[in-house]
Every structure is written in C-alpha cells, then in structure tokens.
GROMACS .gro file of C-alpha atoms in nm:
model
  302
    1UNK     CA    1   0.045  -1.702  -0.654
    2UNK     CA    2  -0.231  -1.639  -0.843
    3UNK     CA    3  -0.256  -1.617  -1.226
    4UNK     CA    4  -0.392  -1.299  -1.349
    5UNK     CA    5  -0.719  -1.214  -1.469
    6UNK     CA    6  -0.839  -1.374  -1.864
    7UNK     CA    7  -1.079  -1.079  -1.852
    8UNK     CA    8  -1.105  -0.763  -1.706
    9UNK     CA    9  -1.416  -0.696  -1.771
   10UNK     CA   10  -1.511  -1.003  -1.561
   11UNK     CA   11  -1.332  -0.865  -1.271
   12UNK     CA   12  -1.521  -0.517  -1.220
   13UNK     CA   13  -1.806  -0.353  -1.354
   14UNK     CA   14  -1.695  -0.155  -1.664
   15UNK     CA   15  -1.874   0.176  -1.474
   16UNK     CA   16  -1.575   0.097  -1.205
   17UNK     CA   17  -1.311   0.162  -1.501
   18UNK     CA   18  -1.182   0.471  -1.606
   19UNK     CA   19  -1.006   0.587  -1.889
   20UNK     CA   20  -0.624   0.790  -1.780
   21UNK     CA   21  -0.367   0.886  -1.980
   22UNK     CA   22  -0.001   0.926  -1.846
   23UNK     CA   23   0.038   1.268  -1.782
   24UNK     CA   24   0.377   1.250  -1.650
   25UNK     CA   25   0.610   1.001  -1.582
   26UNK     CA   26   0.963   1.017  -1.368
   27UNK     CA   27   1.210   0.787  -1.256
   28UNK     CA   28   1.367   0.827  -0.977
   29UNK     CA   29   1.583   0.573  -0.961
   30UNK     CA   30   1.686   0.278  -1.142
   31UNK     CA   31   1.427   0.032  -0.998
   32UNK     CA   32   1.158   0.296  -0.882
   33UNK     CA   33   0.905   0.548  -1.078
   34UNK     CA   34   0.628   0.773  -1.027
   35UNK     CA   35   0.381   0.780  -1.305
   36UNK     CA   36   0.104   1.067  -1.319
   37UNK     CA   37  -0.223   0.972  -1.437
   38UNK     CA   38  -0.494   1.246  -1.563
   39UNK     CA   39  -0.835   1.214  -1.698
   40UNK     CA   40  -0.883   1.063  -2.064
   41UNK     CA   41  -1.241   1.238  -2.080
   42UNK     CA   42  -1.394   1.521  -1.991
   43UNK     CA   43  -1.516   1.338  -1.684
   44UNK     CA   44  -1.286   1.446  -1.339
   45UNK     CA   45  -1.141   1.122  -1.203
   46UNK     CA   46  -1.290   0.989  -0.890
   47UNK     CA   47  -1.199   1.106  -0.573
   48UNK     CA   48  -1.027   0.890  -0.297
   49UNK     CA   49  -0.952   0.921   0.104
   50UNK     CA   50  -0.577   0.844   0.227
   51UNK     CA   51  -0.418   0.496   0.228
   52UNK     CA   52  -0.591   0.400  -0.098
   53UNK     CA   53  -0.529   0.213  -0.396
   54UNK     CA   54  -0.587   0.165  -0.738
   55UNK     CA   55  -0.637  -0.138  -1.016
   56UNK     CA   56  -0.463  -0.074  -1.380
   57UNK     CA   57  -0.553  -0.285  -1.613
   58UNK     CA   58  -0.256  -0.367  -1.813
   59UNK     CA   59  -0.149  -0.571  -2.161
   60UNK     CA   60  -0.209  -0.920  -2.160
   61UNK     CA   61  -0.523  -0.871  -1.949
   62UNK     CA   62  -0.296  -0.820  -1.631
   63UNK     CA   63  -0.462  -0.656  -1.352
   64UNK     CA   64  -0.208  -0.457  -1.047
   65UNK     CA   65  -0.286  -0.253  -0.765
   66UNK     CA   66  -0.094   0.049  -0.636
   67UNK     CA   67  -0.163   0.311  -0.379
   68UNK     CA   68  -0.202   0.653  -0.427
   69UNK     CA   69   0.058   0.901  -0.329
   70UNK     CA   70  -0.094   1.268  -0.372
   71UNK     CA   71  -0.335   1.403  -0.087
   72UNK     CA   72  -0.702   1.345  -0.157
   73UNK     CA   73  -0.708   1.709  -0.144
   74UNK     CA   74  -0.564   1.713  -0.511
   75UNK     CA   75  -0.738   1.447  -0.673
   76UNK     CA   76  -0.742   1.600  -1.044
   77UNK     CA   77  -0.495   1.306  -1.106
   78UNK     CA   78  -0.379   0.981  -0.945
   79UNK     CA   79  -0.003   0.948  -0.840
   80UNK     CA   80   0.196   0.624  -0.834
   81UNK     CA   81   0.518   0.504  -0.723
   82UNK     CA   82   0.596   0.200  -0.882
   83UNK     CA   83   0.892  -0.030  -0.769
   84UNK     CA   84   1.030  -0.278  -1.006
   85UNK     CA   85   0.981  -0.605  -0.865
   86UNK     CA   86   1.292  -0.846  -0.948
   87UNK     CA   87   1.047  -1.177  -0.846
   88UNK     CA   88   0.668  -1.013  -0.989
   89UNK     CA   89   0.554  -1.107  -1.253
   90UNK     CA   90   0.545  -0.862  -1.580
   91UNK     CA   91   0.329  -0.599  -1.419
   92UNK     CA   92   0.582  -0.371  -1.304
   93UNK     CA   93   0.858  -0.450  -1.548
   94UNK     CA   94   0.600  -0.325  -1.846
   95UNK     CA   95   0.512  -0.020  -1.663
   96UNK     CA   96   0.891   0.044  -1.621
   97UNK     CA   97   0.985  -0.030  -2.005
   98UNK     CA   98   0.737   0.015  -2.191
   99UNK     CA   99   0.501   0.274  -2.066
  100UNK     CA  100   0.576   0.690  -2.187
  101UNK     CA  101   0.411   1.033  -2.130
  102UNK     CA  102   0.080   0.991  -2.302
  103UNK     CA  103  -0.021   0.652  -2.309
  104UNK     CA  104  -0.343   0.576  -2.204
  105UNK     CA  105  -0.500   0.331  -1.956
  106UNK     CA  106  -0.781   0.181  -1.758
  107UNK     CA  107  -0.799   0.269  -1.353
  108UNK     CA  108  -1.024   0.170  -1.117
  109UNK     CA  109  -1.209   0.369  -0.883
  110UNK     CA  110  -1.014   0.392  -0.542
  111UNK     CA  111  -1.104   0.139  -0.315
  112UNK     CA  112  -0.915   0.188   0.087
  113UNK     CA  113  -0.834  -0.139   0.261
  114UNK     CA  114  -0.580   0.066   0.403
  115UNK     CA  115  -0.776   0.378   0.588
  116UNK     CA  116  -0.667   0.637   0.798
  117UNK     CA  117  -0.865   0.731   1.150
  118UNK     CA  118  -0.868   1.092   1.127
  119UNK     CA  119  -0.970   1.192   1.467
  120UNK     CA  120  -0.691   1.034   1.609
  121UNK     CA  121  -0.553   1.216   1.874
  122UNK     CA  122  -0.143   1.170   1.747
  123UNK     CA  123  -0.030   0.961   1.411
  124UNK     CA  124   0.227   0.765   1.411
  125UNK     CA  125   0.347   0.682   1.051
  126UNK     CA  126   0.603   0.399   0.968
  127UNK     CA  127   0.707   0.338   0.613
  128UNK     CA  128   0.987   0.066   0.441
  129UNK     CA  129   1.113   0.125   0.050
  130UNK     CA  130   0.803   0.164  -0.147
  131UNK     CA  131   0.566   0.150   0.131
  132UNK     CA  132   0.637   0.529   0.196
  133UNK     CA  133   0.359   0.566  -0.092
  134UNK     CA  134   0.017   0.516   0.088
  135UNK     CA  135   0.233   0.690   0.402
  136UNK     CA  136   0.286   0.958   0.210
  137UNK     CA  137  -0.050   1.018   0.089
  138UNK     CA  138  -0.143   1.019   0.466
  139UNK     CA  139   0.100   1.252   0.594
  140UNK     CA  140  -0.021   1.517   0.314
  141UNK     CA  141  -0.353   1.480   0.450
  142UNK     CA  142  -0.260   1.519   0.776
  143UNK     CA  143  -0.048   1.776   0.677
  144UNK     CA  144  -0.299   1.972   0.509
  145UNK     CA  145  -0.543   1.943   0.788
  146UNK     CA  146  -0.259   2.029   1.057
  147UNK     CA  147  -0.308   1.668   1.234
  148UNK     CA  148  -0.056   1.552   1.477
  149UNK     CA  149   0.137   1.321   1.275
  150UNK     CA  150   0.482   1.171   1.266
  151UNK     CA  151   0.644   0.984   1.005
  152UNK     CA  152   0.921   0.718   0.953
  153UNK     CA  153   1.085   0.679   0.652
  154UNK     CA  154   1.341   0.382   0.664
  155UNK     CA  155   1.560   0.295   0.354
  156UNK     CA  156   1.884   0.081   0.310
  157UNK     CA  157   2.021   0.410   0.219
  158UNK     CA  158   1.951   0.795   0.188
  159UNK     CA  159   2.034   0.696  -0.189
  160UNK     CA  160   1.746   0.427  -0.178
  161UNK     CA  161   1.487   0.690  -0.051
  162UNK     CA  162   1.357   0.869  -0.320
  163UNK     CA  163   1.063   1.029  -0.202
  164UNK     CA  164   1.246   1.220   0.080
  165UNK     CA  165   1.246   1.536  -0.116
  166UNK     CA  166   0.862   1.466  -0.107
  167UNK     CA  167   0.876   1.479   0.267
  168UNK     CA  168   1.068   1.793   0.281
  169UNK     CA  169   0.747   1.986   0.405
  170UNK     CA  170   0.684   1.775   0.707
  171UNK     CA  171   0.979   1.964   0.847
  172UNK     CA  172   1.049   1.771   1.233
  173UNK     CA  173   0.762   1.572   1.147
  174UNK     CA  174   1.036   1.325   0.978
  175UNK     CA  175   1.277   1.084   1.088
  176UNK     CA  176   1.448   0.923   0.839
  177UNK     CA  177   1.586   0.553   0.960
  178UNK     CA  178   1.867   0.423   0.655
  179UNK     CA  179   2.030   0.106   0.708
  180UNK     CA  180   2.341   0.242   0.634
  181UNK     CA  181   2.376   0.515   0.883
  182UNK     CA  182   2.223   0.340   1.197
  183UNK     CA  183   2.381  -0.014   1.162
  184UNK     CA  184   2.104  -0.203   1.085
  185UNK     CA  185   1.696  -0.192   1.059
  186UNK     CA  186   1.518   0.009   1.273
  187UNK     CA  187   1.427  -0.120   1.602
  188UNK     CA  188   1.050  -0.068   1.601
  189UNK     CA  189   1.054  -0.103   1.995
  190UNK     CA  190   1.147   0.172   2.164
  191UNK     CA  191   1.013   0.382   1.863
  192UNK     CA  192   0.668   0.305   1.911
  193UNK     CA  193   0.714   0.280   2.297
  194UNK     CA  194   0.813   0.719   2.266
  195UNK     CA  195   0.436   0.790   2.178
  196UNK     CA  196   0.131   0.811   2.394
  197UNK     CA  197  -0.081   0.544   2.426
  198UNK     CA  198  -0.375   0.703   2.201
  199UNK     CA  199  -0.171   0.708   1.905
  200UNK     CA  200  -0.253   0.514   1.612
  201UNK     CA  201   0.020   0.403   1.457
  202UNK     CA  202   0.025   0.289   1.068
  203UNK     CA  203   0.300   0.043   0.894
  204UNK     CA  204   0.350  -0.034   0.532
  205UNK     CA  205   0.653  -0.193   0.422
  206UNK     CA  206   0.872  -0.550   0.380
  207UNK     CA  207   0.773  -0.867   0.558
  208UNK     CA  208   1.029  -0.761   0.770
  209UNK     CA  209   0.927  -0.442   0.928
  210UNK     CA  210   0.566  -0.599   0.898
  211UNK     CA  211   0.714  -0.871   1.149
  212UNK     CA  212   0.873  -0.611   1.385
  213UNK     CA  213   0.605  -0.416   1.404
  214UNK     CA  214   0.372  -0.694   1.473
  215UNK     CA  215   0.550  -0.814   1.762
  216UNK     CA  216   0.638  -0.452   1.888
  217UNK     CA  217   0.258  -0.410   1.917
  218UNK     CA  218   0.176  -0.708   2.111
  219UNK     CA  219   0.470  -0.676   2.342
  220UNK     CA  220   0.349  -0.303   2.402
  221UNK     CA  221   0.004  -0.422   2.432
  222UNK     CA  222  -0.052  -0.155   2.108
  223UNK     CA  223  -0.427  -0.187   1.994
  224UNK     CA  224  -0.426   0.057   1.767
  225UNK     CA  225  -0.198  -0.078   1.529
  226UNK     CA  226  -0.278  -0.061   1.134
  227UNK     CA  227  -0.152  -0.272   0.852
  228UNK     CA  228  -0.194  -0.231   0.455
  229UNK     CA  229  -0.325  -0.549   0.364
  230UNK     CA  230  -0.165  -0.557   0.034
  231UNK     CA  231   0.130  -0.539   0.257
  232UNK     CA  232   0.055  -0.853   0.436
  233UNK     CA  233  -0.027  -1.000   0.122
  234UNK     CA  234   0.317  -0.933  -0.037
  235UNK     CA  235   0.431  -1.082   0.305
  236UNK     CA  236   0.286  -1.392   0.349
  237UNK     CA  237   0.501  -1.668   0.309
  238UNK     CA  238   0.545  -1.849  -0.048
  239UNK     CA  239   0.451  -2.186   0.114
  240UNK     CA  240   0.078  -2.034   0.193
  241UNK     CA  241  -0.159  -2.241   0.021
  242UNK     CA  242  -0.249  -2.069  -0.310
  243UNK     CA  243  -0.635  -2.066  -0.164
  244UNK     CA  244  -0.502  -1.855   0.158
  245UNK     CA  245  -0.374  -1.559  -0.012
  246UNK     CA  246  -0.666  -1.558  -0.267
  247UNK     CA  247  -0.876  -1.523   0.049
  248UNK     CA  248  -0.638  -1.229   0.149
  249UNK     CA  249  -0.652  -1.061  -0.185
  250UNK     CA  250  -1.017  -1.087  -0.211
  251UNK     CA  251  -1.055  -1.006   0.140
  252UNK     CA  252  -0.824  -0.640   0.042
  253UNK     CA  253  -1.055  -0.615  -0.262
  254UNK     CA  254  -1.371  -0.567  -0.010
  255UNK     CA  255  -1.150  -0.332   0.181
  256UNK     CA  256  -1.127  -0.513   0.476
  257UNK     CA  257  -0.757  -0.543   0.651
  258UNK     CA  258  -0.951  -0.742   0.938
  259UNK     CA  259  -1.070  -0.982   0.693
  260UNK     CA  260  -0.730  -1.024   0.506
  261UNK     CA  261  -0.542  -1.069   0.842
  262UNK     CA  262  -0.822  -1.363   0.919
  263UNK     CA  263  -0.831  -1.484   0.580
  264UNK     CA  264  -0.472  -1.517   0.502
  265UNK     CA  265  -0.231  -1.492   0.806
  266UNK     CA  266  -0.489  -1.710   1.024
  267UNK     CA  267  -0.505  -2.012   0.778
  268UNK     CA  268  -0.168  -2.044   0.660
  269UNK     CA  269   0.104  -1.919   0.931
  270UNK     CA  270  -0.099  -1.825   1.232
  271UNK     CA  271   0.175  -1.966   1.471
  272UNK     CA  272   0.473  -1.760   1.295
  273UNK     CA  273   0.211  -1.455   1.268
  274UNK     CA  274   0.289  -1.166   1.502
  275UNK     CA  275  -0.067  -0.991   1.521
  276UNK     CA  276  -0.294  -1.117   1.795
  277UNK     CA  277  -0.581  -1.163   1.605
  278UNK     CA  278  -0.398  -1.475   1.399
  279UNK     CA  279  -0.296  -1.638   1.677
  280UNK     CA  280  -0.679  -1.640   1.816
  281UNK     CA  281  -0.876  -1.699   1.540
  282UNK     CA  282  -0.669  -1.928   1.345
  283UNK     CA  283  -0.940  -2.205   1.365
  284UNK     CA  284  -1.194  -1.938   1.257
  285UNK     CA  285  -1.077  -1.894   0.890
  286UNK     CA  286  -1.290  -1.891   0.621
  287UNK     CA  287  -1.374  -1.828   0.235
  288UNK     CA  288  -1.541  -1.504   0.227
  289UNK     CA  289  -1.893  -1.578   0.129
  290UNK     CA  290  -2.024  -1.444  -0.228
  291UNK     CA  291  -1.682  -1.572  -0.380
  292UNK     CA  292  -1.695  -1.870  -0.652
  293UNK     CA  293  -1.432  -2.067  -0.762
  294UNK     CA  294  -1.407  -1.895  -1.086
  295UNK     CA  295  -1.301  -1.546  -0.913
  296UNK     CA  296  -0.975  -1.703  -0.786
  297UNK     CA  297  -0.770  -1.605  -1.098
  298UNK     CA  298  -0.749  -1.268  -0.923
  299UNK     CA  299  -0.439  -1.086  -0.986
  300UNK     CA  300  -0.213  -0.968  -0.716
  301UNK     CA  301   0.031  -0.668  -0.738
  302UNK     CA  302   0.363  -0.715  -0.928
   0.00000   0.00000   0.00000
C-alpha cells in the first residue's frame, strides 16, 4: 500500500478543499457509522451526481475517500457511511473514536469515478456490506426521478445490513440477499441473467462479489457492466506491485474506472482478473502520463 500524503495541500488545490463540520453523527452498528457533514461557511457545499466520492483530510495529514450516500437532489450536506476497517490503516478507526457532533473538517469537492448512465433503459443495482453506500445514493436518484431501477442488498446477515431501513422506500424495488438466510453468497448468475439485455447493471462491494460479478458478465456476454474503482482498488490482490495500485488510485482520482481497470488489474493479475478488458490489454498498461514520482505517496481509503 501506499503511505499517506506528508501534505495535503500538495495533493489538491486548496480552492478544491472545503471547510465541514459534523453535523450529525450515528452508529449503527459496532463496526459501521454514518457521519453528516454541513457547511463550515456561509458558502453551500458543492454539489455532486450519484456514485461519487469524497477526500477528508484527516490528523496526521491522512487523506481517505468515501462515497456519498444522500441523493444529489439534497446536497446541503454530504452523507457517509464509514466501516471500520480491522486491516486499514488509522483512517477509519479515528473517524470511529475520536470524531463527535461538531468537529470540523476539510472535504473535497466530489469527484465520480463511479457514474451512473441515467438514460438507461432498466438499472440493475448490486451492493455487498458497505458498498450499499454509492448504491444507495443511486437508487435515491433513481428513485426521485422514477427510473427503472432494482437493487441488491447482500449482507452476512439482516443484523449486518444497516442501511435497510434506508431502503425501505424502494418498496419491491429491493431484494435483500443475507448469507444467513440463503446458505451462502449470492449467486450473481442467474440474477443478472433475469434482466433484459439493455440493463446496466452496477456492483460495489468485496473482492468477492467483485469476482462473481466479473465472471457473471463475461459468461453472459454483459457489456454494460459497471465497477467502483475504489472497489477494485480495495480488491486487488496484496501481492500487486505497490506501483500497480498507485496507477489504480491515481487512475480513480481522474475519475476514470476504465483507466483503473487498465492501470491496476491489467499489470498485476490480468490472468486471475475476471473483466475482459484485463485479459486483453494486459500488455497495454501504463503510468498515466502527467504523474511524477513524487505523487505516489497518495493515500488510499482506510
């Protein structure tokens, strides 16, 4: 992994900061929070389209990333669910021990490596443990827009999902997948094999799911198949060389999934990788240009 940035202000222009304060924080479980963050100034925070993210810059000059849960349509403040991550390192556990109602801090301005295409025709929505959170923000769009959409939500356990009261609205629109309940994970196969072939479908989850949906999609000859790339960066294996998943990182910073599947799947495990597009290009990786050596130090999310 990367170590995390020595300077923030290095890392973005300061106009791409803004100053938050927690407006409201909840836990909903014992390893999983939502934090509310509202406008420090008199300045409205900046707005955002579904599937994106956000950068908080945090003690220590630690930079993380987390995607945005509330619909664009209410943008007056950002909403984060933030897992604590046994293996991270620091981000998460500060934000989950030391952070209260009324703290302050530094976000970015959105950035979307993660965007939704919303002309499409029929939605498909498939979410694992935290990665219900950029999901989520889609299915309120589509929601509020009354889009064809349908959404996943698979858990160990009803216990482990703690957004599904979030979800409540989406009425049939939901099928919620636990562990527990159905045997086992979901088998992504026949699932996305039940919708037309014009649907886009969208995953965000564990390396796991990312796998299964992978090879679901090429098996099903699925085209149309989006991936968060901060997912496939939290799922790339821990053998990748270290320059690999900077690639991949950077390539999510540009807001480019294509990129970050090239970048980071294509030079380090293109023969294990399950998307198409690894197993062609593999030879065809390469350092984004405009990057110098001294931008590696990029932090990753926690």
């Amino acid at each position: 992994m990367n170590a995390p940035l020595s300077d923030t202000s290095t890392a973005f222009p300061q106009a791409a900061w803004q100053a938050t304060f927690v407006s409201r924080l909840q836990r909903r479980s014992s390893r999983v929070i939502v934090i509310e963050l509202a406008p420090a100034t008199a300045l409205p925070l900046a707005g955002f389209t579904a599937g994106a993210h956000v950068d908080l810059a945090l003690p220590d000059a630690r930079v993380r990333s987390y995607s945005l849960m509330n619909a664009p349509e209410h943008a007056r403040c950002y909403q984060l669910g933030i897992l604590l991550a046994a293996e991270g390192r620091g981000g998460s556990h500060y934000l989950h021990t030391q952070l209260r109602e009324g703290d302050s801090l530094q976000a970015s301005l959105p950035r979307n490596a993660f965007p939704l295409h919303e002309p499409a025709e029929n939605s498909v929505l498939i979410a694992g443990g935290i990665g219900i959170t950029p999901l989520l923000c889609m299915a309120r769009h589509l929601a509020a827009r009354q889009r064809p959409v349908h959404l996943y939500y698979s858990a160990r356990s009803r216990q482990d999902a703690v957004f599904l009261h979030d979800l409540t609205p989406l009425g049939n629109a939901l099928t919620c997948l636990f562990d527990d309940e159905c045997g086992g994970p979901p088998d992504l196969l026949p699932l996305l094999a039940a919708h037309p072939p014009d649907t886009h479908f969208y995953c965000c989850g564990p390396g796991p799911m990312l796998d299964a949906f992978g090879l679901a999609c090429r098996r099903l000859g699925i085209t149309r198949a989006h991936v968060d790339a901060s997912a496939l960066l939290r799922a790339c294996p821990a053998a990748c060389p270290p320059r690999a998943t900077t690639w991949c990182w950077r390539a999510r910073a540009r807001g480019s999934i294509t990129m970050a599947r090239e970048a980071c799947w294509t030079s380090c495990c293109a023969a294990a990788s399950p998307f198409p597009m690894a197993a062609t290009r593999a030879s065809a990786a390469a350092a984004p240009p405009g990057w110098s050596a001294a931008r590696s130090t990029t932090a990753m999310a926690s």
